[in-house]
Short mmCIF file of C-alpha atoms and ligand atoms in Angstrom, two decimals:
data_model
loop_
_atom_site.label_atom_id
_atom_site.label_comp_id
_atom_site.label_asym_id
_atom_site.label_seq_id
_atom_site.Cartn_x
_atom_site.Cartn_y
_atom_site.Cartn_z
CA MET L 219 -6.68 -54.81 12.00
CA GLN L 220 -7.45 -51.67 13.98
CA ASN L 221 -8.59 -48.91 11.59
CA LEU L 222 -6.71 -45.63 11.89
CA THR L 223 -7.37 -42.13 10.60
CA VAL L 224 -5.06 -40.77 7.89
CA ARG L 225 -3.27 -38.75 10.59
CA LEU L 226 -2.67 -41.78 12.81
CA GLU L 227 -1.56 -43.85 9.78
CA MET L 228 1.10 -41.18 9.20
CA VAL L 229 2.20 -41.48 12.85
CA LEU L 230 2.30 -45.29 12.57
CA GLU L 231 4.39 -45.05 9.40
CA GLN L 232 7.03 -43.11 11.37
CA VAL L 233 6.93 -45.77 14.10
CA ARG L 234 7.49 -48.45 11.42
CA ALA L 235 10.46 -46.47 10.08
CA ALA L 236 11.88 -46.15 13.60
CA CYS L 237 11.64 -49.91 14.16
CA LYS L 238 15.05 -50.72 12.63
CA ASP L 239 16.03 -53.78 14.65
CA PRO L 240 14.94 -57.19 13.33
CA VAL L 241 13.55 -57.92 16.80
CA PRO L 242 10.99 -55.21 17.66
CA GLY L 243 11.17 -53.49 21.04
CA ARG L 244 8.80 -51.41 23.15
CA VAL L 245 6.51 -48.69 21.89
CA ILE L 246 5.35 -46.17 24.48
CA ASP L 247 2.31 -44.14 23.49
CA VAL L 248 2.04 -41.02 25.64
CA GLY L 249 -1.51 -39.66 25.66
CA SER L 250 -2.84 -42.89 24.12
CA ASP L 251 -6.54 -41.94 24.44
CA HIS L 252 -8.31 -44.84 22.64
CA GLY L 253 -5.15 -46.99 22.39
CA TYR L 254 -5.44 -47.41 18.61
CA ILE L 255 -1.73 -46.87 17.90
CA ALA L 256 -0.72 -49.36 20.59
CA VAL L 257 -3.11 -52.02 19.24
CA ARG L 258 -1.85 -51.59 15.65
CA CYS L 259 1.81 -51.74 16.77
CA LEU L 260 1.16 -55.16 18.33
CA GLU L 261 -1.04 -56.38 15.47
CA GLU L 262 1.67 -55.50 12.95
CA GLU L 263 4.45 -56.75 15.24
CA ILE L 264 6.21 -53.39 15.10
CA ALA L 265 6.40 -53.72 18.89
CA SER L 266 7.03 -56.68 21.17
CA SER L 267 5.18 -54.86 23.95
CA VAL L 268 3.47 -51.52 24.45
CA ILE L 269 3.02 -49.04 27.25
CA CYS L 270 0.22 -46.49 27.15
CA THR L 271 0.28 -43.48 29.42
CA GLU L 272 -2.68 -41.19 30.00
CA ILE L 273 -3.12 -38.24 32.29
CA HIS L 274 -6.86 -38.97 32.57
CA ARG L 275 -8.44 -42.15 33.91
CA GLY L 276 -11.23 -42.31 31.26
CA PRO L 277 -8.94 -42.49 28.19
CA ALA L 278 -6.57 -44.83 30.09
CA GLN L 279 -9.50 -47.21 30.59
CA ARG L 280 -10.37 -46.89 26.88
CA SER L 281 -6.80 -47.85 25.95
CA GLU L 282 -6.85 -50.81 28.32
CA ASP L 283 -10.22 -52.02 27.01
CA ALA L 284 -8.99 -51.82 23.38
CA LEU L 285 -5.81 -53.79 24.21
CA VAL L 286 -7.69 -56.46 26.16
CA GLU L 287 -10.32 -56.79 23.43
CA ALA L 288 -7.58 -57.28 20.83
CA GLY L 289 -6.06 -60.02 23.01
CA PHE L 290 -2.91 -58.12 24.04
CA GLU L 291 -3.41 -58.02 27.80
CA ASP L 292 -0.13 -59.83 28.49
CA ARG L 293 1.98 -57.59 26.21
CA SER L 294 0.65 -54.21 27.32
CA GLU L 295 0.61 -51.93 30.32
CA VAL L 296 -1.48 -48.79 30.81
CA TYR L 297 -0.58 -46.13 33.36
CA VAL L 298 -2.48 -43.08 34.54
CA THR L 299 0.42 -40.65 34.74
CA ASP L 300 1.69 -37.30 33.47
CA GLY L 301 3.78 -37.86 30.35
CA LEU L 302 6.54 -40.42 31.01
CA LYS L 303 6.56 -39.96 34.78
CA GLY L 304 7.31 -43.31 36.44
CA VAL L 305 8.14 -45.00 33.12
CA PRO L 306 11.95 -45.41 32.88
CA LEU L 307 13.07 -45.48 29.25
CA MET L 308 15.08 -48.39 27.85
CA ASN L 309 17.45 -48.86 24.92
CA GLY L 310 15.50 -49.20 21.68
CA ASP L 311 12.24 -47.67 22.94
CA ILE L 312 10.06 -45.78 20.49
CA VAL L 313 8.10 -43.01 22.20
CA VAL L 314 5.02 -41.65 20.44
CA ILE L 315 3.53 -38.31 21.51
CA ALA L 316 0.74 -37.44 19.09
CA GLY L 317 -2.26 -35.16 18.94
CA MET L 318 -1.02 -32.78 21.66
CA GLY L 319 0.00 -29.15 21.73
CA GLY L 320 3.68 -28.44 21.10
CA LEU L 321 4.27 -26.92 24.53
CA ASN L 322 2.88 -30.01 26.23
CA ILE L 323 5.19 -32.19 24.08
CA ILE L 324 8.21 -30.06 25.05
CA ASP L 325 7.29 -30.32 28.73
CA ILE L 326 7.04 -34.14 28.52
CA ILE L 327 10.37 -34.50 26.66
CA SER L 328 12.28 -32.11 28.90
CA ARG L 329 11.18 -34.02 32.01
CA ALA L 330 12.13 -37.32 30.31
CA LEU L 331 15.60 -35.87 29.61
CA LYS L 332 16.02 -35.04 33.30
CA ASP L 333 14.68 -38.39 34.55
CA ASN L 334 16.69 -40.63 32.17
CA GLY L 335 20.42 -40.61 31.49
CA TYR L 336 21.54 -39.11 28.19
CA HIS L 337 23.13 -42.47 27.25
CA ILE L 338 19.62 -44.02 27.32
CA LEU L 339 18.06 -41.15 25.38
CA GLU L 340 20.54 -41.69 22.55
CA ASN L 341 18.93 -45.07 21.90
CA VAL L 342 15.33 -43.89 22.01
CA THR L 343 13.38 -42.62 19.00
CA PHE L 344 10.66 -40.01 19.49
CA VAL L 345 7.75 -39.79 17.04
CA LEU L 346 6.05 -36.46 17.60
CA GLN L 347 2.87 -35.09 16.08
CA PRO L 348 2.25 -31.61 17.47
CA GLN L 349 -1.15 -30.03 16.87
CA LYS L 350 0.33 -26.52 17.09
CA SER L 351 3.50 -24.48 17.87
CA ASN L 352 5.62 -26.43 15.39
CA GLU L 353 8.28 -23.71 15.19
CA ILE L 354 8.70 -23.74 18.98
CA VAL L 355 8.96 -27.56 19.02
CA ARG L 356 11.57 -27.66 16.23
CA ASN L 357 13.64 -24.90 17.87
CA TYR L 358 13.50 -26.70 21.21
CA LEU L 359 14.54 -30.04 19.68
CA ALA L 360 17.49 -28.55 17.76
CA LYS L 361 18.86 -26.50 20.64
CA THR L 362 18.45 -29.41 23.09
CA GLY L 363 20.51 -31.81 20.95
CA PHE L 364 17.97 -33.77 18.92
CA VAL L 365 18.54 -34.66 15.29
CA PHE L 366 15.68 -34.64 12.79
CA GLU L 367 15.52 -38.05 11.09
CA ASP L 368 12.34 -37.37 9.13
CA GLU L 369 9.21 -35.27 8.96
CA SER L 370 6.08 -36.26 7.08
CA ILE L 371 2.80 -34.55 6.35
CA CYS L 372 -0.73 -35.64 5.56
CA TYR L 373 -4.06 -34.11 4.73
CA ASP L 374 -6.86 -35.55 6.84
CA ARG L 375 -10.45 -34.28 6.75
CA ASP L 376 -9.45 -30.84 5.41
CA ILE L 377 -6.56 -30.33 7.84
CA PHE L 378 -2.80 -30.64 7.27
CA TYR L 379 -0.84 -32.50 9.95
CA ASN L 380 2.89 -33.12 10.32
CA CYS L 381 4.86 -35.77 12.17
CA LEU L 382 8.51 -35.60 13.27
CA ARG L 383 10.88 -38.51 13.94
CA VAL L 384 13.80 -37.41 16.11
CA VAL L 385 16.64 -38.91 18.13
CA PHE L 386 18.74 -37.35 20.86
CA LYS L 387 22.42 -37.00 19.87
CA GLY L 388 23.49 -34.27 22.29
CA ILE L 389 24.64 -32.06 19.43
CA CYS L 390 22.95 -28.70 19.94
CA THR L 391 22.20 -26.68 16.81
CA ALA L 392 20.38 -23.45 16.01
CA LEU L 393 17.73 -23.34 13.32
CA THR L 394 17.07 -20.35 11.08
CA ASP L 395 13.57 -18.91 11.39
CA GLU L 396 12.75 -20.48 8.02
CA GLU L 397 13.91 -23.92 9.23
CA ALA L 398 11.97 -23.56 12.47
CA CYS L 399 8.72 -22.60 10.74
CA TYR L 400 8.88 -24.86 7.67
CA GLY L 401 11.02 -27.71 9.03
CA PRO L 402 14.57 -28.59 7.89
CA VAL L 403 13.50 -31.99 6.51
CA LEU L 404 10.46 -30.55 4.73
CA LEU L 405 12.59 -27.77 3.19
CA ARG L 406 14.83 -30.48 1.75
CA LYS L 407 11.86 -32.47 0.46
CA TYR L 408 10.44 -29.29 -1.08
CA SER L 409 13.74 -28.50 -2.83
CA GLU L 410 13.67 -32.05 -4.24
CA GLY L 411 10.28 -31.31 -5.82
CA ASP L 412 8.04 -33.28 -3.45
CA LYS L 413 4.45 -32.47 -4.49
CA GLU L 414 2.85 -33.12 -1.06
CA THR L 415 5.34 -30.79 0.64
CA ALA L 416 4.72 -28.12 -2.01
CA ASP L 417 0.97 -28.27 -1.23
CA TYR L 418 1.72 -28.02 2.47
CA PHE L 419 4.03 -25.04 1.96
CA GLY L 420 1.29 -23.33 -0.10
CA HIS L 421 -1.01 -23.76 2.89
CA LEU L 422 1.67 -22.55 5.35
CA ASN L 423 2.46 -19.48 3.22
CA SER L 424 -1.20 -18.37 3.34
CA LEU L 425 -1.39 -19.04 7.08
CA PHE L 426 1.90 -17.24 7.78
CA GLU L 427 0.78 -14.14 5.77
CA ILE L 428 -1.83 -13.62 8.50
CA ARG L 429 0.22 -14.77 11.51
CA GLN L 430 3.31 -12.72 10.55
CA ARG L 431 1.49 -9.51 11.57
CA SER L 432 1.80 -10.45 15.25
CA ASN L 433 4.73 -12.89 15.17
CA PRO L 434 8.24 -11.61 14.24
CA VAL L 435 9.69 -15.15 13.89
CA ILE L 436 7.04 -16.05 11.33
CA ARG L 437 7.55 -12.70 9.56
CA SER L 438 11.27 -13.37 9.27
CA ALA L 439 10.66 -17.00 8.14
CA LEU L 440 8.26 -15.88 5.45
CA GLU L 441 10.72 -13.25 4.16
CA GLU L 442 13.55 -15.83 4.15
CA ARG L 443 11.32 -18.32 2.29
CA LYS L 444 10.39 -15.74 -0.36
CA ARG L 445 14.07 -14.80 -0.84
CA ASN L 446 15.11 -18.46 -1.17
CA GLU L 447 12.21 -19.20 -3.52
CA CYS L 448 13.47 -16.46 -5.89
CA GLN L 449 17.01 -17.89 -6.03
C1 LIG I 221 -6.21 -35.23 21.51
S1 LIG I 221 -5.79 -36.69 22.33
C2 LIG I 221 -4.74 -37.49 21.15
C3 LIG I 221 -4.78 -38.97 21.32
C4 LIG I 221 -3.86 -39.76 20.40
N1 LIG I 221 -2.49 -39.68 20.84
C5 LIG I 221 -4.00 -39.31 18.99
O1 LIG I 221 -3.03 -38.77 18.44
O2 LIG I 221 -5.09 -39.48 18.41
C6 LIG I 221 -4.61 -36.19 23.56
C7 LIG I 221 -4.57 -37.19 24.71
O3 LIG I 221 -3.42 -36.91 25.48
C8 LIG I 221 -3.75 -36.98 26.85
N2 LIG I 221 -2.75 -36.13 27.54
C9 LIG I 221 -2.63 -34.79 27.52
N3 LIG I 221 -1.57 -34.38 28.24
C10 LIG I 221 -0.99 -35.52 28.73
C11 LIG I 221 0.13 -35.77 29.55
N4 LIG I 221 0.89 -34.77 30.03
N5 LIG I 221 0.43 -37.04 29.85
C12 LIG I 221 -0.33 -38.08 29.40
N6 LIG I 221 -1.42 -37.89 28.64
C13 LIG I 221 -1.75 -36.64 28.30
C14 LIG I 221 -5.19 -36.49 26.91
O4 LIG I 221 -5.86 -36.97 28.06
C15 LIG I 221 -5.77 -37.07 25.62
O5 LIG I 221 -6.34 -38.34 25.81
#
């Protein structure tokens, strides 16, 4: 089996959770780099086929080499393209966008929304692992009509990472600043006493104490969190 980092294992776990049908469908890994996620999806039979997209030729070649070496040449395709450009989505697809900045993720999803009909998007699950700008990503997803199915966290080589699983339902909602910055699903897990989430919130609180000086959304989220914590 292809070895994965703790962070990529977390991403794969969300792909497993998204794979609800008895017959697995397609997994599309946007920004596949080394192709590790795609290889594991086929090894574990979470996917019947995989598509890797890469904006750069070098990582695309790496993905292709990994898939060929693992014997999955006939069940995989690799494209050098920007996001999902030229890859029409299909019912049941699971789209992974991991290890990228939040603004890049938003750009890729918003173009996919324009290029594919909403009826298709409703049957596609997105597994997102933003490296930064989480509050902007969550706000974008909520106001665009996505529903948060789950959010997980992990601690990998001294860094916390989070991973969202979302589906498009066309129901637009507005998040509070606290929900945007801490995550609606993680707030629920925290209130249920989840130890891992409590550790993550401890880390976020320290980070936000510094960032709130220049960011009014974070300042408001931190104040809201402190108020709710006292209740
Ligand atoms: C830091 S790596 C993360 C790789 C892998 N997804 C992971 O989580 O370990 C980001 C990769 O995304 C690719 N990338 C960045 N923007 C992209 C875009 N708009 N479309 C496709 N690939 C992109 C980069 O070339 C790079 O290989």
